[in-house]
Tab-separated table of C-alpha atoms in Angstrom:
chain	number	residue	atom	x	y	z
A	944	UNK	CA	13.027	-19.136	-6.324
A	945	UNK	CA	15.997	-17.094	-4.966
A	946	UNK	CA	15.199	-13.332	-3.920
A	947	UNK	CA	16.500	-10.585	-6.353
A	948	UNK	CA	18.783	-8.162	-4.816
A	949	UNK	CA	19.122	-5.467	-7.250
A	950	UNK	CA	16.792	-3.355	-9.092
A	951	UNK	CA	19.061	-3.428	-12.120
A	952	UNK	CA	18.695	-7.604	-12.116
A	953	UNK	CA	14.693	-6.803	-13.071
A	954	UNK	CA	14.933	-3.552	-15.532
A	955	UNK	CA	17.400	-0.978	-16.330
A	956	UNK	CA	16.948	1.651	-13.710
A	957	UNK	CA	16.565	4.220	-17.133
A	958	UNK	CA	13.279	2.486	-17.252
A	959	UNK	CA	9.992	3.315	-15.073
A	960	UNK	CA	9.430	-0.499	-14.648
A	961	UNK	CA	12.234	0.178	-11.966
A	962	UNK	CA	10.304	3.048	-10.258
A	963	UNK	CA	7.560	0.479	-10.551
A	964	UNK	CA	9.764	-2.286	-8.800
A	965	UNK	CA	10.616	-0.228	-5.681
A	966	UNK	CA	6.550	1.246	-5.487
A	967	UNK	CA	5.629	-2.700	-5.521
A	968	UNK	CA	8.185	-3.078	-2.509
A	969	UNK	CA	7.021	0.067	-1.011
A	970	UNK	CA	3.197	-1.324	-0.814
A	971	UNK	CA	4.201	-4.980	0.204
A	972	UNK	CA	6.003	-3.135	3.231
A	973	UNK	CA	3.083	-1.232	4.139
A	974	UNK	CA	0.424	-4.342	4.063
A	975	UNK	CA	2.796	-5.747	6.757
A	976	UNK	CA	4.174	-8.819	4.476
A	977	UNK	CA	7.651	-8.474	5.350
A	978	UNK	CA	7.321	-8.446	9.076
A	979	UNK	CA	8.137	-6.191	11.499
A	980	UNK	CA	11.230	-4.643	12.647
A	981	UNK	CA	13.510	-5.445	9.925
A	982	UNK	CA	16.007	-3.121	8.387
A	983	UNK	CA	16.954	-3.482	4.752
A	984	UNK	CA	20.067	-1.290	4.114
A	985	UNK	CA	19.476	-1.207	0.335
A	986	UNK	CA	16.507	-0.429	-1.962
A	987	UNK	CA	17.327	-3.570	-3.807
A	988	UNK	CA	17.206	-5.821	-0.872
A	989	UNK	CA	13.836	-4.252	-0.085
A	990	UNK	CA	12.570	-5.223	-3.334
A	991	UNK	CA	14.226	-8.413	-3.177
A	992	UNK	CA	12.570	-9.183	0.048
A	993	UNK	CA	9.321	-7.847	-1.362
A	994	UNK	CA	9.351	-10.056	-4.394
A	995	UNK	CA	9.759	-13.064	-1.743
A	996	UNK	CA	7.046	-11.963	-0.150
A	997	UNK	CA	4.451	-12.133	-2.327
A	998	UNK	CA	5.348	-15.561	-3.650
A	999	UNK	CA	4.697	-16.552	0.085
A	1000	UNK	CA	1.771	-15.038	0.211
A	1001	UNK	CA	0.172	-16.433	-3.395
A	1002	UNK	CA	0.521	-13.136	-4.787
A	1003	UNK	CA	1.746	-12.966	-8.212
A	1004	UNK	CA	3.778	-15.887	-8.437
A	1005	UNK	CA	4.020	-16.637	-12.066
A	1006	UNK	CA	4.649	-13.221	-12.519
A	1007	UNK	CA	7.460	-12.998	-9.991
A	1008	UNK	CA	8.679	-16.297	-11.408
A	1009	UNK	CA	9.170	-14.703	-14.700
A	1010	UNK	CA	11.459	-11.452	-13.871
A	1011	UNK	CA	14.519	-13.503	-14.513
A	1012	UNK	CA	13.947	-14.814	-17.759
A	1013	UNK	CA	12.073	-11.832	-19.234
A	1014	UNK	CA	13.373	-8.913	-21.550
A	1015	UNK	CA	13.154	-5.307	-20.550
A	1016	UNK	CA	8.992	-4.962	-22.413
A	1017	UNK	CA	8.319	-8.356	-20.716
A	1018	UNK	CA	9.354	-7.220	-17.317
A	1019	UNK	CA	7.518	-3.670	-17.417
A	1020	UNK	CA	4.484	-5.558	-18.085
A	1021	UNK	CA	5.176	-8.664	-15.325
A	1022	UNK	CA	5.585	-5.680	-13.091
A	1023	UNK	CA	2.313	-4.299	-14.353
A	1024	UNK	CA	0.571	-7.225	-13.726
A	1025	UNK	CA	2.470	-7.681	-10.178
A	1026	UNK	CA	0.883	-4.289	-9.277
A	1027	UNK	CA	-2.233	-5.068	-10.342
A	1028	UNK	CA	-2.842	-8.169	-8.254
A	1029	UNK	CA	-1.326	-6.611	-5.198
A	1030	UNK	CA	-3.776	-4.018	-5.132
A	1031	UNK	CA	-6.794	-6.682	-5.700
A	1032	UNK	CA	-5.639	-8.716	-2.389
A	1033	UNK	CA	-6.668	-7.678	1.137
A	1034	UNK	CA	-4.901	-9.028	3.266
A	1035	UNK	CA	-6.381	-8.074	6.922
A	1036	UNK	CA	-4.007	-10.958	8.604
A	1037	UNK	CA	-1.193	-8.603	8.231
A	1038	UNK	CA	-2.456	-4.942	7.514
A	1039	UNK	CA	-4.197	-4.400	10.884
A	1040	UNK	CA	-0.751	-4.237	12.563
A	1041	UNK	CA	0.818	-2.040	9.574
A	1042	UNK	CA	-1.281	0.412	8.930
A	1043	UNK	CA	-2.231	0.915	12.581
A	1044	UNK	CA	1.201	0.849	13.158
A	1045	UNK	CA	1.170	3.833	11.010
A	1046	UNK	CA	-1.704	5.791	11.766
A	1047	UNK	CA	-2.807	4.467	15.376
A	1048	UNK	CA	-5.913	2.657	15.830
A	1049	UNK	CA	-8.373	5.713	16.118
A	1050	UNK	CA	-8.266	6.877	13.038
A	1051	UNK	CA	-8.102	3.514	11.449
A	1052	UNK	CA	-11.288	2.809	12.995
A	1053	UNK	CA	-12.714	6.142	11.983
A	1054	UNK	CA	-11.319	5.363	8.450
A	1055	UNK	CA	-12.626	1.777	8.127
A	1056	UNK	CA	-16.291	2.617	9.898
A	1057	UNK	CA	-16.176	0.393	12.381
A	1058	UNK	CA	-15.787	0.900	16.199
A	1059	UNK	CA	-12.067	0.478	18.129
A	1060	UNK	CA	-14.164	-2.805	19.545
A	1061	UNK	CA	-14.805	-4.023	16.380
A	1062	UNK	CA	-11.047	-3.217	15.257
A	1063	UNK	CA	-9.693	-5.037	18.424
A	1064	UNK	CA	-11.608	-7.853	17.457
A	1065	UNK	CA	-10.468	-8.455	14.158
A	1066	UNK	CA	-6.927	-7.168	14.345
A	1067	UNK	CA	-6.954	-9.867	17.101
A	1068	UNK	CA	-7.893	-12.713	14.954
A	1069	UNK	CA	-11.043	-13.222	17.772
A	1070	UNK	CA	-13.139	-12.411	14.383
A	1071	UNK	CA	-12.581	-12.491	10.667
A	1072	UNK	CA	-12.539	-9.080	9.348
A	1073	UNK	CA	-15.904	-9.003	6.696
A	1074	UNK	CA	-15.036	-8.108	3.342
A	1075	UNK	CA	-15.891	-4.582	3.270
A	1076	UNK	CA	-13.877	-3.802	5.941
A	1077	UNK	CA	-11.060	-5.626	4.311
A	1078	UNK	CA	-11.045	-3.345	1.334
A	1079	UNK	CA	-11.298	-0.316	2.884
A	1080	UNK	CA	-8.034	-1.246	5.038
A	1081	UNK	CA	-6.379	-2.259	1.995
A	1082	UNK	CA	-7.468	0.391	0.375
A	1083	UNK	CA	-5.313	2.653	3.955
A	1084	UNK	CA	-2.313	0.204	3.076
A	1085	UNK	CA	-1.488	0.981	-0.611
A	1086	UNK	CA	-2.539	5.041	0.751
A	1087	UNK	CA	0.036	4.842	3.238
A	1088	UNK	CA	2.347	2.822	0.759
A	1089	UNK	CA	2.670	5.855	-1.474
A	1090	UNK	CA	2.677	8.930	1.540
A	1091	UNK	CA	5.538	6.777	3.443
A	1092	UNK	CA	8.593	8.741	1.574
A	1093	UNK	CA	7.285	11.710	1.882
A	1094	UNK	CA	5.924	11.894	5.741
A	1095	UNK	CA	6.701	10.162	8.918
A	1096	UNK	CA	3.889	9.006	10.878
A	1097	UNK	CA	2.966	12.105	12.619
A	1098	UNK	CA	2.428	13.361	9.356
A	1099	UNK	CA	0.665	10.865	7.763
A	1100	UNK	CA	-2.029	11.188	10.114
A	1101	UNK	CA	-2.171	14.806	9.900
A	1102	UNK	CA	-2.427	14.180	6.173
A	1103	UNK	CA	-5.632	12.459	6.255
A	1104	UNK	CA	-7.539	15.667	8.296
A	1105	UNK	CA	-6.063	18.705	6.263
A	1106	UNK	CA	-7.854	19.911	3.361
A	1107	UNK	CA	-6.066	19.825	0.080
A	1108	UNK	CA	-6.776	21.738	-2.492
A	1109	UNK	CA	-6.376	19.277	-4.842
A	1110	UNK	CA	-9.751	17.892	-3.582
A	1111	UNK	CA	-11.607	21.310	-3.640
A	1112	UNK	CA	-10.599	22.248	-0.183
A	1113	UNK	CA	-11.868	19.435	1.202
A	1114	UNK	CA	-10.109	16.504	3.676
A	1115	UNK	CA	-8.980	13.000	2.542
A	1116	UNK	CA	-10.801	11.801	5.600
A	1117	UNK	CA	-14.062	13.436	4.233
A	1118	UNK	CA	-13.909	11.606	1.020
A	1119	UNK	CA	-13.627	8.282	2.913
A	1120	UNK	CA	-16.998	8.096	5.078
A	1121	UNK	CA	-20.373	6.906	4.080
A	1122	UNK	CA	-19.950	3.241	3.741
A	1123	UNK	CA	-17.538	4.177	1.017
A	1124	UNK	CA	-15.188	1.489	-1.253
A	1125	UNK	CA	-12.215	1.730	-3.008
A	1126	UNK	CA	-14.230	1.728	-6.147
A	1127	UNK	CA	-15.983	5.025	-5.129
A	1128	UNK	CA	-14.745	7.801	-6.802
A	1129	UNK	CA	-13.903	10.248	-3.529
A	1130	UNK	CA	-11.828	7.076	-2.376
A	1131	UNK	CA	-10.411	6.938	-5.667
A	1132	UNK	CA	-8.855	10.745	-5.721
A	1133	UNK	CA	-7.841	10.295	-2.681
A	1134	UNK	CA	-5.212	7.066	-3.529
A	1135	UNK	CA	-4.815	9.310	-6.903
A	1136	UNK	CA	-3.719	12.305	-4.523
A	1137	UNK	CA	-1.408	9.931	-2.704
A	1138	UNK	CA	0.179	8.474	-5.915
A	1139	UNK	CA	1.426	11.911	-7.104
A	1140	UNK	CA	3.955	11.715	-3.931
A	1141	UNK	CA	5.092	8.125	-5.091
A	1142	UNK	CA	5.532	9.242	-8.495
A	1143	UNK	CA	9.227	8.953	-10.290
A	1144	UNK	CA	9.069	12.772	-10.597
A	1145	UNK	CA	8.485	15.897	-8.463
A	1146	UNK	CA	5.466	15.970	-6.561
A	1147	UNK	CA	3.267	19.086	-7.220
């Protein structure tokens, strides 16, 4: 299929399902689909891009497939189910460079409970990266995904080690320790914190 270049092509921007469309892009950026080092001068080539992506990567393809043809409910829920799958696939190939690209490899490690030897290894492709790991890096991506218009990465990794009193005064990183998955529920408020900042309105 051709890429889609404007937001407007998939939903009227009046519409979350747009808000949706550009969060989608936002997290396929962030696992490290699109590549490195390439700068989209438009939201709606991002999302274009993005789209293309995850037909490459056997992620949501019918769903992509059907943006064109679909009316404004059958998009929202296409984009629904776009979202959906993108958050059930790990895929370590590409996140280790993202999201240490993002928060350096220290606190990855710390984050995924595993040891910078460990990280070297599978980042490296010398081993696979075991499922749990997976997730939990995942898990970083779609985190980072939804902090990445509000901080740079300085800030992003300051995020992670400041207590927020949306958590009871405690730290993000304290929430994510104890052979913890994203299924936990400390894991869980923490992505929920994130999403606030990715939300179409104000963040609190």
């Amino acid at each position: 299929m051709g890429p889609v270049r404007s937001v407007s092509e998939l939903v009227p921007a009046s519409l979350p399902g747009s808000w949706e469309a550009v969060r989608i892009a936002t997290r396929v950026e962030a696992m490290g689909l699109l590549g490195p080092g390439v700068r989209r001068e438009r939201m709606a080539d991002l999302v274009g891009d993005a789209l293309d992506a995850l037909v490459g990567a056997g992620i949501a393809r019918r769903d992509v497939e059907t943006l064109h043809a679909a009316d404004a409910a059958g998009v929202l829920a296409a984009l629904a189910r776009i979202a959906e799958a993108l958050e059930a696939s790990p895929n370590p190939e590409t996140e280790w460079l993202a999201v240490t690209g993002r928060l350096g490899e220290e606190l990855v490690a710390r984050l995924c409970l595993i040891s910078p030897s460990s990280l070297a290894r599978y980042s490296g492709g010398v081993r696979a990266t075991p499922d749990a790991v997976a997730h939990r890096l995942h898990h970083l991506a779609l985190i980072v995904a939804d902090l990445a218009g509000s901080y740079n990465d300085r800030g992003l990794r300051r995020w992670f080690d400041r207590p927020r009193p949306q958590l009871s005064g405690v730290t993000p990183a304290s929430l994510l320790t104890g052979d913890w998955n994203p299924d936990d529920q400390g894991p869980r408020q923490v992505a929920e914190l994130a999403a606030v900042l990715a939300g179409p309105g104000p963040a609190n």
